[in-house]
PDB file of C-alpha atoms in Angstrom:
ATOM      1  CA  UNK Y   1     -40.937 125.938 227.502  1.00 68.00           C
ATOM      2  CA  UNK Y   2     -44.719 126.390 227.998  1.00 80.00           C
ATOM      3  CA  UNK Y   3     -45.713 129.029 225.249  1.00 84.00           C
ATOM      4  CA  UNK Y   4     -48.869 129.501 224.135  1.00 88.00           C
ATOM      5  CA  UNK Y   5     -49.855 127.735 220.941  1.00 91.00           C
ATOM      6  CA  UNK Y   6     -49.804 131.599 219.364  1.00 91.00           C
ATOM      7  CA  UNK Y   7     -45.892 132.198 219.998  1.00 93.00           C
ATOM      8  CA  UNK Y   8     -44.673 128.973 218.209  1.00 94.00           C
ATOM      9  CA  UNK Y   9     -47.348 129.147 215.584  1.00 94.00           C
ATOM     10  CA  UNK Y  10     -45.503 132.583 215.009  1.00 94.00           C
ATOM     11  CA  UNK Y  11     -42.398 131.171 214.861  1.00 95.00           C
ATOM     12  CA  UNK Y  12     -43.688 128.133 212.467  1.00 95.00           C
ATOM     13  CA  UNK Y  13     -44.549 130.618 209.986  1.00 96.00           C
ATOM     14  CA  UNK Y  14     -41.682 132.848 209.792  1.00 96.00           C
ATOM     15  CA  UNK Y  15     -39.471 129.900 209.772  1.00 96.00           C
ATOM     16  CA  UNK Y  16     -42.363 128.391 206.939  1.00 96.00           C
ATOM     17  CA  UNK Y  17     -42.115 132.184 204.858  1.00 95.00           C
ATOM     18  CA  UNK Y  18     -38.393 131.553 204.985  1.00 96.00           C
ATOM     19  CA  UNK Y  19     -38.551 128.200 203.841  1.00 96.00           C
ATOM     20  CA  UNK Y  20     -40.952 128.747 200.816  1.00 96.00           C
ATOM     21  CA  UNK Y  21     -39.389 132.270 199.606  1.00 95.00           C
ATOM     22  CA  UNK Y  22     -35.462 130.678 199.445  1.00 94.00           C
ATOM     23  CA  UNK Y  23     -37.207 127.338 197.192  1.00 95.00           C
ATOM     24  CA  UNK Y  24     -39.130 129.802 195.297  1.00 93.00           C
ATOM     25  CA  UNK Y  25     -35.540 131.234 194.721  1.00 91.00           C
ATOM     26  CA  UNK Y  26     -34.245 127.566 193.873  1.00 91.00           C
ATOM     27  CA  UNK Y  27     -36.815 126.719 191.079  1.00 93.00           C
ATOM     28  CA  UNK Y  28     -36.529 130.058 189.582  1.00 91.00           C
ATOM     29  CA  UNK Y  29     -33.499 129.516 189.234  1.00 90.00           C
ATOM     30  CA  UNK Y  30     -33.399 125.647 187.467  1.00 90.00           C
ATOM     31  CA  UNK Y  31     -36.858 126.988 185.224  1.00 91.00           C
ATOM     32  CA  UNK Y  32     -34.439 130.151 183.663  1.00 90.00           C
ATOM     33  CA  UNK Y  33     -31.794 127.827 183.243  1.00 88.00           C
ATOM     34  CA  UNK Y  34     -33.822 125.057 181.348  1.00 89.00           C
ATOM     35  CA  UNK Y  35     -35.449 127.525 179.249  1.00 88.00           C
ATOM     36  CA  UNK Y  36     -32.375 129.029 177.742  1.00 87.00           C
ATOM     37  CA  UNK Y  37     -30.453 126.044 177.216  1.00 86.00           C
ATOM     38  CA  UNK Y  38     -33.707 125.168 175.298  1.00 88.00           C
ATOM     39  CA  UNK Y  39     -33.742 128.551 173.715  1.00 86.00           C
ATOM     40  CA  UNK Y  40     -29.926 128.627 172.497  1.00 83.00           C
ATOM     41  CA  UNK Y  41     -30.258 124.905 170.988  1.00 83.00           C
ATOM     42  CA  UNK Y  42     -33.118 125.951 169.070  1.00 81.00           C
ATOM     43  CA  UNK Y  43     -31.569 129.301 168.240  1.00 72.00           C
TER      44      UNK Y  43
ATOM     45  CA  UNK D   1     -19.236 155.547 193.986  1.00 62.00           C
ATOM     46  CA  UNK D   2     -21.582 157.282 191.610  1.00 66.00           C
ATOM     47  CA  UNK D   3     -19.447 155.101 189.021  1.00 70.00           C
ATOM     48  CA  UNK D   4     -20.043 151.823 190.789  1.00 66.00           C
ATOM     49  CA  UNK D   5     -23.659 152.629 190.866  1.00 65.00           C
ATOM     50  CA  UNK D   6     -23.901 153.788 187.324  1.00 66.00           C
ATOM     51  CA  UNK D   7     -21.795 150.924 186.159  1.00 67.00           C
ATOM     52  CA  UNK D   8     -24.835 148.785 188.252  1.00 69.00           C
ATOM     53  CA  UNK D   9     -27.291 150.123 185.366  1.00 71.00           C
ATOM     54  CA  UNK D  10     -25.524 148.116 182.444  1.00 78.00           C
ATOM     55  CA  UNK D  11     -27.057 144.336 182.452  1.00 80.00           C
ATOM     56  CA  UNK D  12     -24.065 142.906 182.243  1.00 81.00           C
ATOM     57  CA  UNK D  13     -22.098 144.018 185.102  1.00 84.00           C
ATOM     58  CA  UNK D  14     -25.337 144.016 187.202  1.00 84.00           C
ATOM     59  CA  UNK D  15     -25.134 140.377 186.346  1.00 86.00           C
ATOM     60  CA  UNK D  16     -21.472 140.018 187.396  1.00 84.00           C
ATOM     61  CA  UNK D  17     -21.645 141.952 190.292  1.00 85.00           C
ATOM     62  CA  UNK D  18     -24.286 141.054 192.649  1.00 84.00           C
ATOM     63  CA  UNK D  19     -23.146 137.021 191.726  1.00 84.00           C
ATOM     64  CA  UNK D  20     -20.323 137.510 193.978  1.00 86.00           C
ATOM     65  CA  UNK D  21     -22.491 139.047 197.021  1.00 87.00           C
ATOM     66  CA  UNK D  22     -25.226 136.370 197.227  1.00 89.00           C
ATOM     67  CA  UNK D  23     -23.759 133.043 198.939  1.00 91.00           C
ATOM     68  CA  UNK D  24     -22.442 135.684 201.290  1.00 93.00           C
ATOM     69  CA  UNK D  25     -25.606 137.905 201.805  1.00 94.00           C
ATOM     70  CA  UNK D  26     -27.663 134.088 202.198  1.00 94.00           C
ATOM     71  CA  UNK D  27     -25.175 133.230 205.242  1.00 96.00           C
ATOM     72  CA  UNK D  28     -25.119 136.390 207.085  1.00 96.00           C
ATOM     73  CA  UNK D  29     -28.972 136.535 206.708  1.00 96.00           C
ATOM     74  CA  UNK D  30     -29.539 132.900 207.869  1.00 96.00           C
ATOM     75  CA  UNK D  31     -27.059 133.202 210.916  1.00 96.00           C
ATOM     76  CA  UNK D  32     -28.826 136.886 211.618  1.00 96.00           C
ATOM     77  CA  UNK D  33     -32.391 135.015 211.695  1.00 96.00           C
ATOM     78  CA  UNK D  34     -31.236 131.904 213.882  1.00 96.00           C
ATOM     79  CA  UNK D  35     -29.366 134.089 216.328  1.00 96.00           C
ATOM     80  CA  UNK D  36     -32.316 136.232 216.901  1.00 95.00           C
ATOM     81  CA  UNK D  37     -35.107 133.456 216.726  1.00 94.00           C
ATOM     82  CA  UNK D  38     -33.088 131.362 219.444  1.00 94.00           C
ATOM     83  CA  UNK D  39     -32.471 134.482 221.530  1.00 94.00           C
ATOM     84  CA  UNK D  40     -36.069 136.017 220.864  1.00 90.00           C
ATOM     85  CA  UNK D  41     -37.462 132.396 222.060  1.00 91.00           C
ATOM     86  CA  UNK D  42     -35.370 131.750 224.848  1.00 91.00           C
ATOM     87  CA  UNK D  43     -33.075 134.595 226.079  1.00 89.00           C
ATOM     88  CA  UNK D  44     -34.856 137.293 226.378  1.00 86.00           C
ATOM     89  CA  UNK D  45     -36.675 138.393 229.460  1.00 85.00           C
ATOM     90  CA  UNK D  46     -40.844 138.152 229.571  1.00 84.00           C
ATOM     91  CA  UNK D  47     -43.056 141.106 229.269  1.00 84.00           C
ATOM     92  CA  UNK D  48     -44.370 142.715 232.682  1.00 83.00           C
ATOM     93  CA  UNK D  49     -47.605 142.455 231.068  1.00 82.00           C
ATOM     94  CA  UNK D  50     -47.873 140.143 228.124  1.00 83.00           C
ATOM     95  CA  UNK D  51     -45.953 137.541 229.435  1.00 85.00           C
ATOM     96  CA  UNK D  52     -44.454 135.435 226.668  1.00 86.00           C
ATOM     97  CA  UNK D  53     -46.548 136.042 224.408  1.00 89.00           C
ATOM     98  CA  UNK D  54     -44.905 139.356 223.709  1.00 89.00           C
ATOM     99  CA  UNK D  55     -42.300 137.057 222.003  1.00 92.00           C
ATOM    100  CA  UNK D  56     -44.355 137.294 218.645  1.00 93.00           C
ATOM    101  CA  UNK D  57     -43.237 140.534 218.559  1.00 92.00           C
ATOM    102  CA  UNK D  58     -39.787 139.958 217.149  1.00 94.00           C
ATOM    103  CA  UNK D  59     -41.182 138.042 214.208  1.00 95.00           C
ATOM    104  CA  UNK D  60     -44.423 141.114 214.229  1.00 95.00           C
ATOM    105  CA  UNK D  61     -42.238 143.825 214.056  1.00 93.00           C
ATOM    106  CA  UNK D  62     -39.602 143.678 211.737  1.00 95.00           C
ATOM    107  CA  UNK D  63     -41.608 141.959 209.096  1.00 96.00           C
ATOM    108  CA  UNK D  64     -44.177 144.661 209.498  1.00 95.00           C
ATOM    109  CA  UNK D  65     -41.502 147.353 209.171  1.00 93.00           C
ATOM    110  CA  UNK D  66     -39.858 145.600 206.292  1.00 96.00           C
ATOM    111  CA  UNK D  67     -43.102 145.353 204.622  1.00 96.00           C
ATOM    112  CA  UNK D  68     -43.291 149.046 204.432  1.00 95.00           C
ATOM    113  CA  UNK D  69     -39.498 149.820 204.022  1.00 96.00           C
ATOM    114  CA  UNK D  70     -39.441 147.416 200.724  1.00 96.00           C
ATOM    115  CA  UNK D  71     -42.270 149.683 199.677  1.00 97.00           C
ATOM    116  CA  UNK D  72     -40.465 152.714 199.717  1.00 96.00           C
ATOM    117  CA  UNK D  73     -37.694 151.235 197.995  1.00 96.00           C
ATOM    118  CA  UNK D  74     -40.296 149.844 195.314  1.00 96.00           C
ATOM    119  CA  UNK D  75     -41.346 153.853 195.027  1.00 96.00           C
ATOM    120  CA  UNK D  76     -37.710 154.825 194.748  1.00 95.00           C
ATOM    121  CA  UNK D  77     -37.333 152.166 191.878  1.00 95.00           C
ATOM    122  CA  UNK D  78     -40.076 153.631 189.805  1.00 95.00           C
ATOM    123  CA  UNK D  79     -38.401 157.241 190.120  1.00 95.00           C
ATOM    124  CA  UNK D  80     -35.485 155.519 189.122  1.00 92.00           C
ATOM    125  CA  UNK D  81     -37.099 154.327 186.087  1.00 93.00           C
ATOM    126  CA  UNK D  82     -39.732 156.773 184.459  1.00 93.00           C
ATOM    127  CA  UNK D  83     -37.095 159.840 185.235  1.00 92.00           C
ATOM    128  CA  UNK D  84     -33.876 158.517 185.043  1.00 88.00           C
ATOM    129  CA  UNK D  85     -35.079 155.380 182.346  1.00 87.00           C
ATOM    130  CA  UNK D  86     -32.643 152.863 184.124  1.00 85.00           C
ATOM    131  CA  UNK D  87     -34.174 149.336 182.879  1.00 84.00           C
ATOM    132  CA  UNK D  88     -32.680 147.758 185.577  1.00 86.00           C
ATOM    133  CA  UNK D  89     -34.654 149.606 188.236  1.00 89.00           C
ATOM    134  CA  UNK D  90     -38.697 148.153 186.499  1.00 89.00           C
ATOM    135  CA  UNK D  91     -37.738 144.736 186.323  1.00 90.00           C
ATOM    136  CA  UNK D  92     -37.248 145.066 189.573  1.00 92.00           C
ATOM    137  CA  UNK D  93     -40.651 146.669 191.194  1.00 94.00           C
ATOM    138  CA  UNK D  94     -42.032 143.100 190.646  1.00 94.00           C
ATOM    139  CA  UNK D  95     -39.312 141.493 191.936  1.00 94.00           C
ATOM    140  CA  UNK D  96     -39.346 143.574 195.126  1.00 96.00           C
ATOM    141  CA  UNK D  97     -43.481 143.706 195.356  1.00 96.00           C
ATOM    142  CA  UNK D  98     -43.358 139.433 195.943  1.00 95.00           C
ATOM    143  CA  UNK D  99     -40.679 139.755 198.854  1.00 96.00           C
ATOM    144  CA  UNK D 100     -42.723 142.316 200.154  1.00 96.00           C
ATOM    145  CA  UNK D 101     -46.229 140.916 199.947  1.00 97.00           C
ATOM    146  CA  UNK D 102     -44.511 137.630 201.545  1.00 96.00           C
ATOM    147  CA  UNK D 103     -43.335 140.439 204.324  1.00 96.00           C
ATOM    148  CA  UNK D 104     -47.049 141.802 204.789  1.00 96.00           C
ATOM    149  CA  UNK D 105     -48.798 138.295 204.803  1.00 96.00           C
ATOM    150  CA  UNK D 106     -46.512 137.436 207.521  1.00 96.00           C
ATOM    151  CA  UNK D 107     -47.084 140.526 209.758  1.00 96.00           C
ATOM    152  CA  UNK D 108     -51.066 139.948 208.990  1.00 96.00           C
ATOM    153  CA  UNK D 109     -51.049 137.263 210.546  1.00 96.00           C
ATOM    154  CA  UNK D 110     -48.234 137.234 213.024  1.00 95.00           C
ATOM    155  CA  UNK D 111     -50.353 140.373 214.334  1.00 94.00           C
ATOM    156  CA  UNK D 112     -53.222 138.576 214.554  1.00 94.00           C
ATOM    157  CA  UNK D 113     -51.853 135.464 216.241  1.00 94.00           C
ATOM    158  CA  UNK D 114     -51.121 138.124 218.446  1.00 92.00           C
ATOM    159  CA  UNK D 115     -54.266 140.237 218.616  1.00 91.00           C
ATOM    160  CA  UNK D 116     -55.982 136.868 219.793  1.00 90.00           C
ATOM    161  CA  UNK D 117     -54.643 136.758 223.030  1.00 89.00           C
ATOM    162  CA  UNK D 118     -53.946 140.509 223.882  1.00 89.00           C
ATOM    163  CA  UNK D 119     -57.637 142.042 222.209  1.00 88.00           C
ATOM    164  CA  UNK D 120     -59.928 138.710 222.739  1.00 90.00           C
ATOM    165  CA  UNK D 121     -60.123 138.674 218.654  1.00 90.00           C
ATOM    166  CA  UNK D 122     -57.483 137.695 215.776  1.00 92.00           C
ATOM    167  CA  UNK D 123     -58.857 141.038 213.527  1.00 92.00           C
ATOM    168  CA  UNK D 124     -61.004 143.903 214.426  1.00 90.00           C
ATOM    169  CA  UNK D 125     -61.270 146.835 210.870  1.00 92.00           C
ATOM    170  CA  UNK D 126     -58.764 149.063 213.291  1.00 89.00           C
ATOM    171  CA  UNK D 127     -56.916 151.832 211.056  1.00 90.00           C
ATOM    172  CA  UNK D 128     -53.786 150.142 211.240  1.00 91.00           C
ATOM    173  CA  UNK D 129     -54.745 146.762 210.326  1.00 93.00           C
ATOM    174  CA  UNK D 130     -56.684 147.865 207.334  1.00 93.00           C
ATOM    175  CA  UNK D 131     -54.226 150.001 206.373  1.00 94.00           C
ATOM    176  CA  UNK D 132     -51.761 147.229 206.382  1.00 95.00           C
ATOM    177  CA  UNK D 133     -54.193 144.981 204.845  1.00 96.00           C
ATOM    178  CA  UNK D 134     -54.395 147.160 201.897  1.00 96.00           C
ATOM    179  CA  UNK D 135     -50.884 147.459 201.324  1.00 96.00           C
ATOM    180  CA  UNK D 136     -50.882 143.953 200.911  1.00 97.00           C
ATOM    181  CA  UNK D 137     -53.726 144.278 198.465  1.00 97.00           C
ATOM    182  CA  UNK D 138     -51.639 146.973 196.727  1.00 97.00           C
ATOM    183  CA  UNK D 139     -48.649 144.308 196.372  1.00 96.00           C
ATOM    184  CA  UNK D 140     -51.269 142.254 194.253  1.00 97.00           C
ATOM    185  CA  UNK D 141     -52.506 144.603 191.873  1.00 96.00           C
ATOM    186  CA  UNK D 142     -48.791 145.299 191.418  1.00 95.00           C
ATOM    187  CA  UNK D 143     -48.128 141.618 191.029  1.00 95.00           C
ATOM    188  CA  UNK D 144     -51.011 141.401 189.329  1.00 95.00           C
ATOM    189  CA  UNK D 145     -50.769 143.959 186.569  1.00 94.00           C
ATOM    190  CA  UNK D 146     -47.453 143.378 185.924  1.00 91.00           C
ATOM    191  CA  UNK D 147     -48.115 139.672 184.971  1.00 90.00           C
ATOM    192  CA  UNK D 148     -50.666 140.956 182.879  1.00 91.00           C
ATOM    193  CA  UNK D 149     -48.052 142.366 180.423  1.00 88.00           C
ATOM    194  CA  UNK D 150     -46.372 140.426 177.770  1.00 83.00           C
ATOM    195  CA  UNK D 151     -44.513 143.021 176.795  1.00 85.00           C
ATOM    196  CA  UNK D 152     -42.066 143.733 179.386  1.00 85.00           C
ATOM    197  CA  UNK D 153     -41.614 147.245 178.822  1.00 86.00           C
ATOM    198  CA  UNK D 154     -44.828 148.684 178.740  1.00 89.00           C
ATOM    199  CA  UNK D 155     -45.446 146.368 182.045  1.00 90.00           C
ATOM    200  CA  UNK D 156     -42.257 148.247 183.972  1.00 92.00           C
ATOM    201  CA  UNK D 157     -43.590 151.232 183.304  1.00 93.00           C
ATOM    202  CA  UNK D 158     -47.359 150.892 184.336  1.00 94.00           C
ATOM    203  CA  UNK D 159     -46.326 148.882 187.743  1.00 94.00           C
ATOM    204  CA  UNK D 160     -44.138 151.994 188.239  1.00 95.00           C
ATOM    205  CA  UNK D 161     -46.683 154.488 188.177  1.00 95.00           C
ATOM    206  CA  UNK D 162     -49.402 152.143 189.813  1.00 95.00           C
ATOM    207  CA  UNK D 163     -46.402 151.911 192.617  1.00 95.00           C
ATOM    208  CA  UNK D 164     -46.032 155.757 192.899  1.00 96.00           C
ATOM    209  CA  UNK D 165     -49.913 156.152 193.328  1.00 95.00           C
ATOM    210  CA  UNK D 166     -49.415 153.481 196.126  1.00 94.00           C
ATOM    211  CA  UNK D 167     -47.052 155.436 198.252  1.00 94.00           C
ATOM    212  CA  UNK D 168     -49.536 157.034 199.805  1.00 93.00           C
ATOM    213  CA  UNK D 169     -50.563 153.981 201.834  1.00 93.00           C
ATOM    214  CA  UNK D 170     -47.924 154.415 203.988  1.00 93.00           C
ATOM    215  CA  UNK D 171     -48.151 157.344 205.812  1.00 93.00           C
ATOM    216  CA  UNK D 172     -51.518 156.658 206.220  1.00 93.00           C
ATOM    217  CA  UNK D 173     -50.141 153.061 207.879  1.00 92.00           C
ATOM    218  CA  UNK D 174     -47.157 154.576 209.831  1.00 89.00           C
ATOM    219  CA  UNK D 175     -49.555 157.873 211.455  1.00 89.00           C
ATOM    220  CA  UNK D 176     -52.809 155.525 211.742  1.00 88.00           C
ATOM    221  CA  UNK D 177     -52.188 155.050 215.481  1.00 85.00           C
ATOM    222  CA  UNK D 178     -52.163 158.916 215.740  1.00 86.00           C
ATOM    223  CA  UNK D 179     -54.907 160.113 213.583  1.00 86.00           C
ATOM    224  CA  UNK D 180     -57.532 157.244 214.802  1.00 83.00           C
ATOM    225  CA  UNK D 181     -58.637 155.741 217.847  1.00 81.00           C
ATOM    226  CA  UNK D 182     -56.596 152.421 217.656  1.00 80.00           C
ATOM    227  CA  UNK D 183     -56.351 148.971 219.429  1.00 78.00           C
ATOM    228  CA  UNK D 184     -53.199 148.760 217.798  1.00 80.00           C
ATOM    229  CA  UNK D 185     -50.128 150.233 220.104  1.00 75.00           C
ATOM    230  CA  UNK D 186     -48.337 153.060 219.072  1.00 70.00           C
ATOM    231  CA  UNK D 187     -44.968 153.421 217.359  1.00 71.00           C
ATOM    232  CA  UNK D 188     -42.246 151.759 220.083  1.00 71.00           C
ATOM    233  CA  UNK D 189     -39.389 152.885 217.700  1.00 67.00           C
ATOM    234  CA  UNK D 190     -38.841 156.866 216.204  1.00 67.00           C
ATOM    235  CA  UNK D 191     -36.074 158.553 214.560  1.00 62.00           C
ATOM    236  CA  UNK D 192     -35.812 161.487 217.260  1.00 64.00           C
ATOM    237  CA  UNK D 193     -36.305 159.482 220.463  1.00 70.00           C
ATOM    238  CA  UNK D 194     -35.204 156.586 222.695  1.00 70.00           C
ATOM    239  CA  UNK D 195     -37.251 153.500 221.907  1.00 69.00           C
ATOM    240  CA  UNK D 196     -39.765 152.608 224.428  1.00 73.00           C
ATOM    241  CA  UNK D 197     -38.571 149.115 224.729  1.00 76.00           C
ATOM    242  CA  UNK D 198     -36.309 147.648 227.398  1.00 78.00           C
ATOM    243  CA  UNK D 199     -32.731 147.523 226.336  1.00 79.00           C
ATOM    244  CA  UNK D 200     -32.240 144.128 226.990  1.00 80.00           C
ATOM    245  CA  UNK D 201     -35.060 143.005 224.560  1.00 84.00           C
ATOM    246  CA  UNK D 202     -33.582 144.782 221.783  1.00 88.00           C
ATOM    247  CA  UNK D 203     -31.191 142.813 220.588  1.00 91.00           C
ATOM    248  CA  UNK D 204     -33.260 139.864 218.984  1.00 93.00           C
ATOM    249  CA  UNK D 205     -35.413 142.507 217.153  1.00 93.00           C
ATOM    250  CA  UNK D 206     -32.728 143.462 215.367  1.00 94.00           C
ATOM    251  CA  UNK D 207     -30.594 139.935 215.157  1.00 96.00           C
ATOM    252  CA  UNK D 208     -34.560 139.011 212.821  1.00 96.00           C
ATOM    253  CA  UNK D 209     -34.662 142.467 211.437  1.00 96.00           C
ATOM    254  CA  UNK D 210     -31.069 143.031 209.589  1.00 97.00           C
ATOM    255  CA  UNK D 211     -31.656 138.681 209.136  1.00 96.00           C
ATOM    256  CA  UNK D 212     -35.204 139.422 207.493  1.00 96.00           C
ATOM    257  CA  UNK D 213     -33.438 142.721 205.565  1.00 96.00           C
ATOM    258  CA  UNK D 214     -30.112 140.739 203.747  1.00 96.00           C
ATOM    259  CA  UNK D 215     -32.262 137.695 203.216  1.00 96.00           C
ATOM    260  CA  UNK D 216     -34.471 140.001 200.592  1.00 96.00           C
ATOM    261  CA  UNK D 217     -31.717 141.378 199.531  1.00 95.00           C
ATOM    262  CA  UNK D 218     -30.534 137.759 198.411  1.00 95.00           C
ATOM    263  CA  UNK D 219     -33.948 136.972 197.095  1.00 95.00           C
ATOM    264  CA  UNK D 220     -34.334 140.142 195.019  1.00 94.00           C
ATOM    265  CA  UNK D 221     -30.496 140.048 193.423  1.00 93.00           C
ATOM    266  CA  UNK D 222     -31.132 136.072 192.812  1.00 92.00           C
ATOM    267  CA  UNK D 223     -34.482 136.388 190.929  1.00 92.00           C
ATOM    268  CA  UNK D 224     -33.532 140.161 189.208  1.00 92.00           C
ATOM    269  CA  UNK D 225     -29.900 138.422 187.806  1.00 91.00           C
ATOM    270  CA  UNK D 226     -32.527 135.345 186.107  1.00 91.00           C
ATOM    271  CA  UNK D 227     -35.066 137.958 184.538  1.00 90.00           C
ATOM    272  CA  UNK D 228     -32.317 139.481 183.515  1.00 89.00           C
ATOM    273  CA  UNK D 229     -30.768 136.579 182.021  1.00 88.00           C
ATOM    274  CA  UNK D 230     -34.123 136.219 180.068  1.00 89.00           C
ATOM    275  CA  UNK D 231     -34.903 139.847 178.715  1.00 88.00           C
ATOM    276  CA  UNK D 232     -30.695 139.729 177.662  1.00 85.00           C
ATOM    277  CA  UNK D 233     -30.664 136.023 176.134  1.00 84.00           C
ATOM    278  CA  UNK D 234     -29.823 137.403 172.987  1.00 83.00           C
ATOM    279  CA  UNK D 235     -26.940 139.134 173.775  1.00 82.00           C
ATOM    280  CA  UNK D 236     -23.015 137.420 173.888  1.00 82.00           C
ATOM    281  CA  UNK D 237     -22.721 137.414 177.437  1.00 81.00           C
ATOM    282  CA  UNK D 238     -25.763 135.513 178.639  1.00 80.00           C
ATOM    283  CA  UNK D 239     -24.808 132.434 175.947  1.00 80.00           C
ATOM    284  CA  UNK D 240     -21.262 132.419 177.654  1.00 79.00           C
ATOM    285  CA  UNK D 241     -22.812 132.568 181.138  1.00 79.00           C
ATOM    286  CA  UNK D 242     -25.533 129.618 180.100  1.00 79.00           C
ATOM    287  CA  UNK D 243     -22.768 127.688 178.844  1.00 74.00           C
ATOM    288  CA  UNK D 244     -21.020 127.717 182.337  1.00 73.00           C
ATOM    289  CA  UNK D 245     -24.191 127.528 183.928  1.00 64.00           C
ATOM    290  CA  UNK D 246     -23.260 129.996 186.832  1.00 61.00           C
TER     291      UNK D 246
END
């Protein structure tokens, strides 16, 4: 497949948005957890 | 269904609720998106003009048209919220302002990986680039002031009326092509005729489309249930879920 440089660059950051948004999802996640098991035990 | 959705407004069956939709809504949305990348890449016939290059347009399109759509849903929130007072609905403008700002950087720049080739330049100040461009400037300040606020409350409520100011943007982006003199190409899909597309290179745009769509709907229920785990850590029901950890 001989694209152009501009099609897969495309495709690198769609896949790359994906990527970063669903980890950003992830570490939301284990930060809310780990600060209210922190807040109950001091609560 | 008016029950289900006002049963949606209490925190805690929000909470309960959406929990069982998101492993589901991350699959469908991840086998959407691969189907249409693979078929979008290598499936689908060349354009008569552009060549391959005209592939960008399945990743151009739908996160251009999601950028705008999870807009309209952010201006529907803030009615939702300063007229009907559902809590629910501010926290989550923010929530709804990052997907969509990741939405706009993408078509920003997908367009003008695309503009490069087609125009001769990656940006020109056309109408409907700018206008774009300050939509995602608009998702900012929204980000923006709402980080601004410690308390939460006041924060909802400003975001929701800096949103509603907002809303004008997008007419102005969606009816650029027809009030200015444009580079850009005009609208290839409308509500009251056929779309000026070749059937056969439809399908991928909306394999990455509906992908792109339940994907934010999984990253808006997933961050919305943990603020709302936060803002309710007080209460019974979020000690009992932290204890299970789900």
């Amino acid at each position: 497949m001989h694209y152009s440089s501009a099609v897969w660059s495309s495709y690198g950051l769609f896949l790359l948005t994906i990527i970063l948004l669903f980890l950003r999802g992830y570490w939301l996640r284990n930060k809310t957890f780990l600060f209210l098991k922190r807040w109950l035990a001091k609560a | 269904m008016w029950t289900f959705l006002y049963q949606l407004a209490s925190p805690k069956i929000f909470y309960e609720r959406t929990g069982t939709y998101q492993i589901p809504l991350l699959w469908i949305a991840i086998s959407l998106m691969t189907v249409g990348a693979i078929w979008g890449l290598f499936f689908a016939p060349p354009d008569y003009q552009q060549g391959d290059t005209f592939r960008i347009f399945y990743i151009h399109v739908p996160s251009a048209f999601l950028s705008m759509m999870l807009y309209a849903y952010m201006g529907f929130l803030s009615l939702l919220l300063l007229v009907w007072r559902i809590k629910i609905a501010g926290l989550m403008i923010p929530l709804v302002a990052e997907v969509g700002a990741a939405m706009t950087c993408l078509a920003l720049l997908t367009g003008s990986l695309w503009g490069k080739p087609m125009w001769g330049t990656y940006w020109i100040w056309d109408a409907r680039l700018t206008s774009e461009l300050i939509l995602f400037f608009i998702y900012l300040a929204i980000l923006a002031l709402h980080h601004a606020y410690q308390d939460h409350e006041k924060g909802d409520q400003l975001t929701a009326i800096l949103t509603l100011v907002g809303l004008v943007d997008l007419p102005i982006i969606h009816y650029s092509v027809y009030w200015w003199n444009t580079l850009h190409q005009g609208a290839t899909f409308s509500l009251l005729s056929k779309p000026k597309i070749a059937l056969s290179m439809l399908p991928p745009l909306l394999f990455i489309f509906l992908g792109l769509l339940f994907f934010s709907v999984y990253l808006i229920l997933n961050h919305a249930r943990l603020v709302l785990l936060i803002r309710e850590r007080r209460q019974q029901w979020v000690k009992l879920v932290c204890k299970e950890g789900k």
